[in-house]
Backbone as a ProteinNet text record, in pm:
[ID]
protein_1_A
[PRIMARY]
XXXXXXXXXXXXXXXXXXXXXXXXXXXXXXXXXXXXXXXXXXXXXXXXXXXXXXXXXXXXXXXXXXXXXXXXXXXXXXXXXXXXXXXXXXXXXXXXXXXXXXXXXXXXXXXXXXXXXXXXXXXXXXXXXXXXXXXXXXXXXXXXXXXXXXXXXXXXXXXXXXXXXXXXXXXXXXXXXXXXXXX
[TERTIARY]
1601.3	1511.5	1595.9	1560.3	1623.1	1629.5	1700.1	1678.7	1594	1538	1356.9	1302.8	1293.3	1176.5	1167.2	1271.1	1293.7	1236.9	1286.1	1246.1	1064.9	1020.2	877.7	821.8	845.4	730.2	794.4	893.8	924	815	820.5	727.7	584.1	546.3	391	367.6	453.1	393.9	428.8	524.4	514.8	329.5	324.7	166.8	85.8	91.6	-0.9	-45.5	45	85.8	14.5	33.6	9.8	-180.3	-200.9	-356.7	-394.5	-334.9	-410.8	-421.2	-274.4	-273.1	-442	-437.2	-566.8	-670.7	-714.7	-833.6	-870.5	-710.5	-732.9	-771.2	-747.5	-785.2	-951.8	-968.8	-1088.6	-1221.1	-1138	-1252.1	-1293.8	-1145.2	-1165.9	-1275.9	-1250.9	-1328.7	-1481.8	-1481.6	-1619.2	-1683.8	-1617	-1644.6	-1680	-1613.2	-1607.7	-1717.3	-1815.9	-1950.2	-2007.2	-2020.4	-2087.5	-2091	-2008.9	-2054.5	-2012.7	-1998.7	-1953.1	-1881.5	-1835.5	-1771.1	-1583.1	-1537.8	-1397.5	-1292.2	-1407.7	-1340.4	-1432.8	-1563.8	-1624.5	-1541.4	-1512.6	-1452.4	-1282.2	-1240.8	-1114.6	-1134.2	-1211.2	-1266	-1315.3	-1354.5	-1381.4	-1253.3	-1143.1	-1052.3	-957.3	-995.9	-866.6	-949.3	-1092.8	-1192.5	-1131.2	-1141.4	-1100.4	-958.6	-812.7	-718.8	-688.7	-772.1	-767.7	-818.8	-895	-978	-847.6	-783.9	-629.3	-525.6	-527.1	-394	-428.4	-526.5	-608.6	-533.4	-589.6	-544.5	-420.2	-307.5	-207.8	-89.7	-165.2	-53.7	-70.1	-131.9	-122.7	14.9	-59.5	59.3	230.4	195	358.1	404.4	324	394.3	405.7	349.3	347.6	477.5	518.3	617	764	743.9	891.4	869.2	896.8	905.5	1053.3	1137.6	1265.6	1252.1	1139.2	1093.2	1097.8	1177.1	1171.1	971.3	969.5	831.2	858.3	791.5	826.4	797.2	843.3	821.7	831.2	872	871.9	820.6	774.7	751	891.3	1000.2	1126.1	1124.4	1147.3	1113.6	986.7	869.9	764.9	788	855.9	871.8	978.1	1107	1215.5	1143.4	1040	993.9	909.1	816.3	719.6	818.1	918.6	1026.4	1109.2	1171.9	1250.6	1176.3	1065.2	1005.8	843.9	773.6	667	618	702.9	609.3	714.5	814.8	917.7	844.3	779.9	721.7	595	495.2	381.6	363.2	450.4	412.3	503.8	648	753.2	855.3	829.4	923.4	979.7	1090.4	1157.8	1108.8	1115.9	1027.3	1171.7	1158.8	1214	1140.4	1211.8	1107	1205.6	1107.2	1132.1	1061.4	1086	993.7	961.6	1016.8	1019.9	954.4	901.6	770.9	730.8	698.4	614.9	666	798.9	861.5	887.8	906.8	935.2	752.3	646.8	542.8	457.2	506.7	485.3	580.9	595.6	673.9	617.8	691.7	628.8	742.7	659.4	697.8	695.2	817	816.4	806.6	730.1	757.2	797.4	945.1	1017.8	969.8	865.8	758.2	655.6	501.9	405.1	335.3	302.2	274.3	168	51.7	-56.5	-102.2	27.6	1.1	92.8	200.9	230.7	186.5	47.8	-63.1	-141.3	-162.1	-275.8	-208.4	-306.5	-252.2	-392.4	-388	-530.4	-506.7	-646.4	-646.3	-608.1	-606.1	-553.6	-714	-809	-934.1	-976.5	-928.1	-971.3	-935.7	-762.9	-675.2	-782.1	-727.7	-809.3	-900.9	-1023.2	-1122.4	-1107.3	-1011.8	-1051.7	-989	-962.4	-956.4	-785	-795.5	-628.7	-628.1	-593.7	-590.8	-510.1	-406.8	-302.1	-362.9	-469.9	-516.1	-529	-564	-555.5	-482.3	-291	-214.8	-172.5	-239.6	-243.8	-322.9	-443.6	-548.5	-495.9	-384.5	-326.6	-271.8	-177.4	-84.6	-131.5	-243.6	-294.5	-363	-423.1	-476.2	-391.1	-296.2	-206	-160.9	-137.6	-71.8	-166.8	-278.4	-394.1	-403.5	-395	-397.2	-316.1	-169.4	-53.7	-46.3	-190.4	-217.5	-128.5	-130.1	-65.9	-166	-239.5	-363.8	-241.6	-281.1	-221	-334.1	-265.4	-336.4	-279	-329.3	-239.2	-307.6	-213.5	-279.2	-200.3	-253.9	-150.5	-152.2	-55.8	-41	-60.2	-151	-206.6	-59.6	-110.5	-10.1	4	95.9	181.2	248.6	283.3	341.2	500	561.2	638.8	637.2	722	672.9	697.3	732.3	714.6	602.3	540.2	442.5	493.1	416.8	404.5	304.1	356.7	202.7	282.2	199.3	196.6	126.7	187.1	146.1	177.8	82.2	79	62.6	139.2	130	35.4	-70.4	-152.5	-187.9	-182.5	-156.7	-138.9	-121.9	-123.1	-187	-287.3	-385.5	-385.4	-372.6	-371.7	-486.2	-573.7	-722.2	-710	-638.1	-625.6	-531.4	-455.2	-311.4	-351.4	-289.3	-368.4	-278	-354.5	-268.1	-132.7	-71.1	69.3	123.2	112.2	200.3	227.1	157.7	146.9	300.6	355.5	457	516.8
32.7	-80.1	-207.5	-275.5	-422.1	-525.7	-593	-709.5	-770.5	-817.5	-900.1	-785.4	-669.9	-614.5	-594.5	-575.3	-553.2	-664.2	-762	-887.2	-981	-899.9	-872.6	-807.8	-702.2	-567.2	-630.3	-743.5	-748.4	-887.4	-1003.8	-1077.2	-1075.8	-984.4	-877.3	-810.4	-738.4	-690.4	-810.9	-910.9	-1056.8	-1092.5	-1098.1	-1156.2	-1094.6	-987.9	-893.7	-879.4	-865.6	-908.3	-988.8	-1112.3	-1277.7	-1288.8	-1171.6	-1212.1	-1125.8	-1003.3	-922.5	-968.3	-1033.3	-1144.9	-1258.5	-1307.4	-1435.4	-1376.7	-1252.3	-1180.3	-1082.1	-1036.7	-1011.2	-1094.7	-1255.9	-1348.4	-1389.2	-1406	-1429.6	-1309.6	-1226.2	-1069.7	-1111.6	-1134.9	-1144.7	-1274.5	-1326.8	-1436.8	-1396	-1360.9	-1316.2	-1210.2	-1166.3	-1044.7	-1149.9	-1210.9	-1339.7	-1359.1	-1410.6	-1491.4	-1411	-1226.2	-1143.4	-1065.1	-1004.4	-969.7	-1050.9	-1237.6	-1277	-1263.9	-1153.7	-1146.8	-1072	-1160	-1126.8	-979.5	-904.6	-767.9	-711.4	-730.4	-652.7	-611.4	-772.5	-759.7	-624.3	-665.5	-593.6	-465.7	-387.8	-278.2	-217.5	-303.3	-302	-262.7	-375.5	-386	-265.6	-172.3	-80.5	51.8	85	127.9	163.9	26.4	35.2	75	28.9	63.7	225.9	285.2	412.6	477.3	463.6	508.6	523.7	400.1	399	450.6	473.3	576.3	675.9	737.3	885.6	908.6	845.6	813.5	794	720.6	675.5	803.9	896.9	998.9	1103.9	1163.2	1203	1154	1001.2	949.5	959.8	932.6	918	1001.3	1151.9	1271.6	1327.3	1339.8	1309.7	1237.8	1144	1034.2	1059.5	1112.7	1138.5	1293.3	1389.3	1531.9	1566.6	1440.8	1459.9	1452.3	1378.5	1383.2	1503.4	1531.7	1609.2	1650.1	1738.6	1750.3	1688.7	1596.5	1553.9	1599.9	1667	1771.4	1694.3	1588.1	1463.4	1323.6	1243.3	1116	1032.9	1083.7	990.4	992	1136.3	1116	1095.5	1026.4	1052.3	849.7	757.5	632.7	579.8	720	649.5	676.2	825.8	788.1	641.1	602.7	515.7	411	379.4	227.7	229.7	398.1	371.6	412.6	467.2	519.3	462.8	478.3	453.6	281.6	228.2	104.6	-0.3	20.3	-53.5	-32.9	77.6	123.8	66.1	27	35.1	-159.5	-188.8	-348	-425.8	-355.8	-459.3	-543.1	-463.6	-502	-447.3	-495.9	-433.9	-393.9	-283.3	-253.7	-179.2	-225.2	-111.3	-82.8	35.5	80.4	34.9	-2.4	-49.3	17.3	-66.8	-14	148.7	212.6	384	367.4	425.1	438.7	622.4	637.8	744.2	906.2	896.5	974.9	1026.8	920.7	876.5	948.9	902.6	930.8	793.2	707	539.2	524.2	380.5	348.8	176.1	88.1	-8.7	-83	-50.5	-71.6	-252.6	-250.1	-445.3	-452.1	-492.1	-565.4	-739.6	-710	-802.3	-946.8	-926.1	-1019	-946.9	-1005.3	-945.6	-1018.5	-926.3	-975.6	-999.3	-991.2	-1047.7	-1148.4	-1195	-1344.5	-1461	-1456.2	-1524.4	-1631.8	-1608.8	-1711.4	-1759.6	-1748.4	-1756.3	-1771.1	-1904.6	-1914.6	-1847.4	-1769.4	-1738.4	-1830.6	-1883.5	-2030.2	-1907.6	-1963.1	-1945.6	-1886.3	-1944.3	-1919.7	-1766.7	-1745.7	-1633.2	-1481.2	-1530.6	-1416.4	-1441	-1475.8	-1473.7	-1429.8	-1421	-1382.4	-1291.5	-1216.8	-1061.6	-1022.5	-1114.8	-1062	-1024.3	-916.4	-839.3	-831.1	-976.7	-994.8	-910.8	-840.2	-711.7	-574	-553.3	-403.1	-317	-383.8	-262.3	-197.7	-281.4	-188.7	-63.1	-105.2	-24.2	100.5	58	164.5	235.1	178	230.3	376	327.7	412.1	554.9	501.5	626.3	713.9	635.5	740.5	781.2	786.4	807.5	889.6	937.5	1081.1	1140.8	1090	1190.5	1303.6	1250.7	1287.3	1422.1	1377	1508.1	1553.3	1536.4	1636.8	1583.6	1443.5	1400.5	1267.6	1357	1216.4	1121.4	979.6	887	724.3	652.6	579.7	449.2	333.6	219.2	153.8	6	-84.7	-237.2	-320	-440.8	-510	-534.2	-695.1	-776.7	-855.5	-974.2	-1104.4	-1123.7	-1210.5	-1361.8	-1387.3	-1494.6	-1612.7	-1703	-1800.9	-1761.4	-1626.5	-1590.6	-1549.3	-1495.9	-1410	-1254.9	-1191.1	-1067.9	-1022.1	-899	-828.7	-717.6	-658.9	-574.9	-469.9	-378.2	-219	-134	-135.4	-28.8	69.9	235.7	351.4	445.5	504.6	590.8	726	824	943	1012.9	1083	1152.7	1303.7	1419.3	1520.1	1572.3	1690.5	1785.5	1824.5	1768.1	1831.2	1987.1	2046.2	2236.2	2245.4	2265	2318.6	2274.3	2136.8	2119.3	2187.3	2208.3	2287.4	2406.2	2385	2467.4	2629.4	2710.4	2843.2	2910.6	2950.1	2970.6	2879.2	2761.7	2655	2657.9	2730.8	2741.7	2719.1	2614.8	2596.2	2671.2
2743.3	2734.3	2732	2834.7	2821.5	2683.3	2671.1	2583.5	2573.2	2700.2	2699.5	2678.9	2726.5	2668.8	2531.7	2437.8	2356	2255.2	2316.5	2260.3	2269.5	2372.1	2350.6	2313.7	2295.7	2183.9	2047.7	2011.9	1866	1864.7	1949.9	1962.1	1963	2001.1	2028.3	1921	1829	1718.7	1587	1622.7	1519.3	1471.8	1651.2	1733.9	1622.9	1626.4	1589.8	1443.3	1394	1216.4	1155.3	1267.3	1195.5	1225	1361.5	1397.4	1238	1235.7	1150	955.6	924	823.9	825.9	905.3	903.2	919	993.4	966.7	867.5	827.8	643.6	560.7	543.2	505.6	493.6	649.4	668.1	648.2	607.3	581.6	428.5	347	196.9	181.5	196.2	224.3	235.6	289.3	334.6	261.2	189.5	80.8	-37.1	-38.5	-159.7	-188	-75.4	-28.9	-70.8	-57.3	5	-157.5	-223.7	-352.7	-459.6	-393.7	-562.9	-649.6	-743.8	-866.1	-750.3	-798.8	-725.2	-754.8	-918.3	-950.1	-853.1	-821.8	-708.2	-552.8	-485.3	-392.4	-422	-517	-547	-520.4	-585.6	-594.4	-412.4	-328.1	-208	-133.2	-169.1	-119.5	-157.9	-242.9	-291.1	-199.4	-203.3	-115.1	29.4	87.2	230.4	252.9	159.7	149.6	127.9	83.1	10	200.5	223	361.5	465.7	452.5	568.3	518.8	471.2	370.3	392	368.8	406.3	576.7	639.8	800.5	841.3	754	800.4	742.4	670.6	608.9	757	796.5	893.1	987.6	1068	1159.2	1081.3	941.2	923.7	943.2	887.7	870.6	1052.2	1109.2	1251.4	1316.8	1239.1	1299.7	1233.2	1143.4	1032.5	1005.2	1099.4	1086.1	1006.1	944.6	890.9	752.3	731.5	562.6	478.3	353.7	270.5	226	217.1	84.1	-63.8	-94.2	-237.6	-330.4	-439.8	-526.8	-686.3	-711.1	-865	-764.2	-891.8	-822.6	-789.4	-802.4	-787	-623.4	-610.1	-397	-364	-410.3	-397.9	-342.1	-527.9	-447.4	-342.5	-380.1	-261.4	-39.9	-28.7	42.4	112.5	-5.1	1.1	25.8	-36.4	1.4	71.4	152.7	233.2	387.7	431.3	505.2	539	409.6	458.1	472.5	360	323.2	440.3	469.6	609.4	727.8	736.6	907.5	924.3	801.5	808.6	756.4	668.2	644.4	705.6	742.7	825.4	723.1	588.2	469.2	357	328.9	183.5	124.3	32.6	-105	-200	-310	-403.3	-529.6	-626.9	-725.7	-835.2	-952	-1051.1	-1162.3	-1286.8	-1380.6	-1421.7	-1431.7	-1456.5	-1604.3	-1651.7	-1781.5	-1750.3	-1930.4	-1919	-1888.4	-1873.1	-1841.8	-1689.8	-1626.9	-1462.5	-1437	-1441.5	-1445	-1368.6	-1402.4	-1363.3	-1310.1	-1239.3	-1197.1	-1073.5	-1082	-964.8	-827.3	-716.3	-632.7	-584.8	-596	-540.6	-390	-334.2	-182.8	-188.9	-120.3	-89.1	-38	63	107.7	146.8	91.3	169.3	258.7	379.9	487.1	466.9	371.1	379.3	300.5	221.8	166.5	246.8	340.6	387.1	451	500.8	568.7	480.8	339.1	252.8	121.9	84.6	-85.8	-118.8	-230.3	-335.1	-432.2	-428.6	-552.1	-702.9	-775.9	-922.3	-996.5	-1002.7	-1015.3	-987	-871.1	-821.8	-861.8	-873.1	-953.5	-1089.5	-1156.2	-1305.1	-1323.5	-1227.7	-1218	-1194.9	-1172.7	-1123	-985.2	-886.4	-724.5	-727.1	-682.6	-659.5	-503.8	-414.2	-295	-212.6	-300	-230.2	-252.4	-330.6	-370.7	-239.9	-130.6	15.6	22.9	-7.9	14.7	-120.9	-224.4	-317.3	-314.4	-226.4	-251.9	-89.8	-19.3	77.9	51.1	-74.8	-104.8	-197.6	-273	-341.2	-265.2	-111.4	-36.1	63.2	99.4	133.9	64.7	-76.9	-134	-152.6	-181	-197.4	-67.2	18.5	109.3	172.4	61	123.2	-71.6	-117.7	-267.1	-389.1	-403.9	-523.6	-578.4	-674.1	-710.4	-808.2	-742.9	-829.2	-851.8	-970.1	-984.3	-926.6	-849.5	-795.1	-815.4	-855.5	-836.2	-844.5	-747.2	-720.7	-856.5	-907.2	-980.8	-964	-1028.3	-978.2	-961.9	-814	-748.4	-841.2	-866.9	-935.1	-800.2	-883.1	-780.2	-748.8	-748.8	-690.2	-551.6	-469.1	-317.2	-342.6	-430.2	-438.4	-455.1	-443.8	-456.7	-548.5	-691.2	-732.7	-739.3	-675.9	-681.8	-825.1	-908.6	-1005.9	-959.4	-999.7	-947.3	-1073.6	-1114.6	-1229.4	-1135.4	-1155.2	-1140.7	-1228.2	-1164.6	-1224.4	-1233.2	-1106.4	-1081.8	-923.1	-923.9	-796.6	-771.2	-712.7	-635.3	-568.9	-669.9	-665.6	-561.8	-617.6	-478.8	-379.3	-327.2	-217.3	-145.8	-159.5	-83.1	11	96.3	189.6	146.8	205.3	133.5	191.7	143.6	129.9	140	67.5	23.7	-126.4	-162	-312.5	-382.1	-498.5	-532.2	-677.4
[MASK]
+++++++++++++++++++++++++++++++++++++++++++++++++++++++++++++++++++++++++++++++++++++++++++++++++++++++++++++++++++++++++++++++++++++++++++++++++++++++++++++++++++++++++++++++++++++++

């Protein structure tokens, strides 16, 4: 692949990012209008996040046939920060915060791509709206998915540029496992 081409599929998926940033914007927004109380919208927003995570565990696992099976939550967040959350948001993440007996744990994103276009007034956090919860309710449906119920949820965004997802480990989805996987 050439250099220009190269240099257009990186321009084209920039494109793409920044359309899908302002119509994330303009969706919340519109949820705003639409149920009022901004813990409502949140709750929406971890909803729809949870729905694409369901969906997007497939493609990864599809896309990274080199991935270990994660068997503790320690490879459970070095996947999510070195694999999943780089391919899928286009940024840094590392894990922090270990609690509970490595049971918890929170994932920082370096920059998130879906506040870069958008301030959330101050009002709104307070009130309740967790404008990053998609990618939270991303990530819990996303293990749910490959049988590790967990609990996520964004930190309400501060006037820093990091993003924090807290993720409580909760169990193994035993009944789901398909058979002879049994561990």
């Amino acid at each position: 692949m050439s250099s220009k081409t190269k240099q257009n599929l990186a321009d084209s998926k920039k494109m793409s990012a920044e359309l899908f940033c302002l119509t994330y914007g303009a969706m919340v927004t519109e949820m705003l209008k639409d149920y009022e109380d901004p813990k409502d919208v949140t709750i929406q927003l971890d909803k729809m996040g949870f729905n694409m995570g369901s969906r997007l565990a497939d493609d990864f696992l599809a896309k990274n046939a080199n991935v270990p099976r994660c068997v503790d939550t320690r490879q459970i967040a070095d996947v999510l920060c070195r694999n999943a959350i780089p391919c899928y948001l286009g940024v840094n993440a590392t894990v922090t915060n270990w609690s509970n007996g490595d049971r918890d744990f929170s994932i920082i994103l370096e920059s998130n791509p879906l506040t870069e276009l958008v301030q959330v007034p101050p009002h709104l956090i307070s009130a309740g709206l967790s404008y990053s919860q998609l990618i939270a309710g991303a990530i819990r449906g996303a293990l749910e998915a490959v049988h590790f119920k967990v609990f996520a949820s964004a930190v309400p965004e501060s006037s820093n540029s990091n993003t924090e997802i807290r993720i409580r480990f909760d169990q193994v989805l035993k009944d789901s496992i398909p058979a002879g996987e049994d561990d």
